[in-house]
């Protein structure tokens, strides 16, 4: 692959929210996750953890539990009832309709420990950034397999619920959720900010 080909590959990844019903082979999922683990991480501690749901029963259980929490939050924000219902239904459908749902968690077990708040915070941020690296690499690996995928952060708002539904170890802190599957849509590229807006050179 030339550098031009690689740039084209990277720039053609899209956030896909609608999938065909075709199942994704276990071997493809494993290959994607293996590639994700080659991401850089702080101290090479590899604090990422993955929970993979492909069965309808588990996805529905997760969707229902998260929907309850989501509805409570929306009602607390005084969102109109019809809007609450619309958002909750859409949230549930996104989870249940995705062939593969992957929860990305961070595990601080192997990270460095410090007595002061400043360094504790920095270490936690390093761990979450490391997990994010793995999440991005997972999206690119899915793209390489011809899959569509999208990243959402809803588990951050209901970490304990996700832990309980999936029976995750308490050291696994859910950070994000990824939907994968064979795409049934091809979104246009969204406008990007210009380099001049986001870069300062010296």
C-alpha positions as a printed Julia matrix, in Angstrom:
202×3 Matrix{Float64}:
   0.0     0.0    0.0
   1.37    3.42  -0.94
   1.18    6.42   1.37
  -1.55    7.83  -0.88
  -3.56    4.63  -0.54
  -3.18    4.7    3.23
  -4.34    8.3    3.49
  -7.33    7.47   1.31
  -8.14    4.48   3.53
  -7.96    6.6    6.68
 -10.07    9.38   5.21
 -12.8     7.08   3.93
 -13.74    5.66   7.31
 -17.23    6.8    8.24
 -19.47    6.57  11.28
 -22.05    3.99  10.24
 -25.3     3.69  12.2
 -27.31    1.38   9.97
 -26.28   -2.19   9.29
 -27.35   -5.21   7.32
 -28.61   -8.12   9.42
 -25.76  -10.37   8.26
 -23.77  -11.74  11.22
 -20.09  -10.91  11.53
 -17.94  -14.06  11.75
 -16.2   -14.62  15.08
 -12.85  -14.83  13.26
 -13.35  -11.32  11.88
 -14.24   -9.93  15.31
 -11.17  -11.57  16.85
  -8.93  -10.17  14.12
 -10.3    -6.67  14.69
  -9.75   -6.89  18.45
  -6.25   -8.3   18.0
  -5.34   -5.36  15.78
  -6.8    -2.96  18.34
  -4.38   -4.31  20.95
  -1.42   -3.07  18.89
  -2.31    0.5   19.84
   0.16    2.54  21.9
  -0.51    2.76  25.62
   0.97    4.56  28.6
   3.89    2.52  30.03
   2.71   -0.23  27.63
   0.25   -1.3   30.35
  -2.51   -1.94  27.79
  -5.39   -0.93  30.11
  -8.11   -1.56  27.51
 -10.73   -4.25  28.04
 -13.41   -5.4   25.59
 -16.83   -6.96  26.19
 -18.38   -8.29  22.98
 -22.12   -8.87  22.61
 -23.5   -10.58  19.5
 -26.51  -12.47  20.86
 -29.94  -10.85  20.71
 -30.69  -11.7   24.34
 -27.65   -9.91  25.74
 -28.02   -6.89  23.45
 -31.67   -6.52  24.4
 -30.92   -6.83  28.1
 -28.21   -4.17  27.79
 -30.44   -1.9   25.7
 -33.32   -2.15  28.16
 -31.18   -1.44  31.21
 -29.48    1.55  29.6
 -32.82    2.85  28.33
 -34.21    3.01  31.87
 -31.29    5.17  33.01
 -31.45    7.3   29.87
 -35.15    7.95  30.39
 -34.57    9.01  34.0
 -31.91   11.49  32.89
 -34.07   12.94  30.14
 -37.04   13.33  32.48
 -34.8    15.0   35.06
 -33.75   17.45  32.33
 -37.43   18.28  31.75
 -37.37   17.0   28.17
 -40.93   16.8   26.75
 -42.43   13.29  27.17
 -42.8    12.64  23.43
 -39.18   13.61  22.88
 -38.09   11.36  25.76
 -39.91    8.43  24.19
 -38.41    9.11  20.76
 -34.85    9.32  22.09
 -35.21    6.21  24.28
 -36.67    4.12  21.45
 -33.89    5.21  19.08
 -31.24    4.41  21.69
 -32.64    0.92  22.24
 -32.91    0.23  18.53
 -29.32    1.22  17.87
 -28.07   -1.37  20.33
 -30.4    -4.2   19.38
 -30.03   -3.67  15.62
 -26.23   -3.71  15.56
 -24.82   -7.16  14.74
 -21.89   -6.57  17.11
 -21.82   -4.39  20.22
 -18.47   -3.86  21.91
 -18.07   -2.15  25.26
 -14.62   -0.63  25.72
 -13.51   -0.34  29.34
 -10.4     0.92  31.08
  -8.76   -1.09  33.85
  -6.42    0.76  36.22
  -5.09   -2.41  37.85
  -1.68   -2.34  36.14
  -1.26    1.44  36.01
   1.1     3.32  38.32
  -0.22    4.52  41.67
   0.57    7.82  43.38
  -0.3     9.33  46.76
  -1.21   12.76  45.38
  -4.32   13.84  43.47
  -2.44   15.55  40.63
  -0.56   12.46  39.51
  -3.49   10.14  40.17
  -5.55   12.25  37.8
  -2.8    12.29  35.18
  -2.4     8.51  35.38
  -6.13    7.98  34.95
  -6.21   10.3   31.95
  -3.26    8.42  30.44
  -5.14    5.15  30.87
  -8.33    6.48  29.28
  -6.33    7.98  26.42
  -4.68    4.6   25.93
  -8.08    2.91  25.78
  -9.23    5.55  23.3
  -6.26    4.71  21.09
  -7.39    1.1   21.04
 -10.93    2.19  20.22
  -9.77    4.22  17.24
  -7.61    1.38  16.0
 -10.59   -0.95  16.36
 -12.66    1.35  14.13
  -9.92    1.34  11.51
  -9.54   -2.44  11.73
 -13.29   -2.79  11.18
 -12.98   -0.5    8.16
 -10.2    -2.73   6.82
 -12.58   -5.71   7.08
 -15.25   -3.94   5.06
 -17.38   -3.34   8.13
 -19.12   -0.18   9.2
 -18.82    1.04  12.77
 -19.66    3.91  15.06
 -18.42    5.08  18.45
 -20.81    6.29  21.18
 -20.04    7.31  24.77
 -23.33    6.47  26.5
 -21.75    3.85  28.82
 -19.94    6.68  30.61
 -23.27    7.82  32.02
 -24.33    4.37  33.25
 -21.09    2.6   34.11
 -22.46    0.57  37.01
 -25.5    -0.52  35.0
 -23.31   -1.76  32.14
 -21.01   -3.54  34.59
 -23.95   -5.31  36.21
 -25.74   -6.33  33.02
 -22.59   -7.77  31.47
 -21.18   -9.08  34.75
 -17.93   -7.2   34.19
 -15.16   -7.19  36.79
 -15.44   -4.11  39.0
 -12.04   -2.96  37.79
 -13.44   -2.63  34.24
 -14.79    0.92  33.92
 -16.97    1.23  30.79
 -15.86    4.15  28.65
 -17.5     3.72  25.25
 -19.64    1.5   23.07
 -18.99    0.52  19.46
 -21.5    -0.84  16.96
 -20.12   -2.97  14.12
 -21.67   -4.65  11.13
 -21.84   -4.74   7.37
 -23.02   -1.26   6.37
 -26.38   -0.58   4.78
 -25.55    3.09   4.21
 -22.69    5.14   2.8
 -22.69    8.56   4.47
 -21.09   11.52   2.77
 -17.99   12.94   4.39
 -18.82   15.67   6.87
 -17.11   19.02   6.58
 -13.82   19.24   8.43
 -12.35   22.32  10.06
  -9.51   23.78   8.05
  -5.94   23.09   9.11
  -5.49   26.81   9.69
  -8.25   26.76  12.33
  -6.77   23.96  14.4
  -3.0    24.15  13.99
  -0.49   26.6   15.38
   3.03   26.35  13.97
   6.26   27.74  15.39
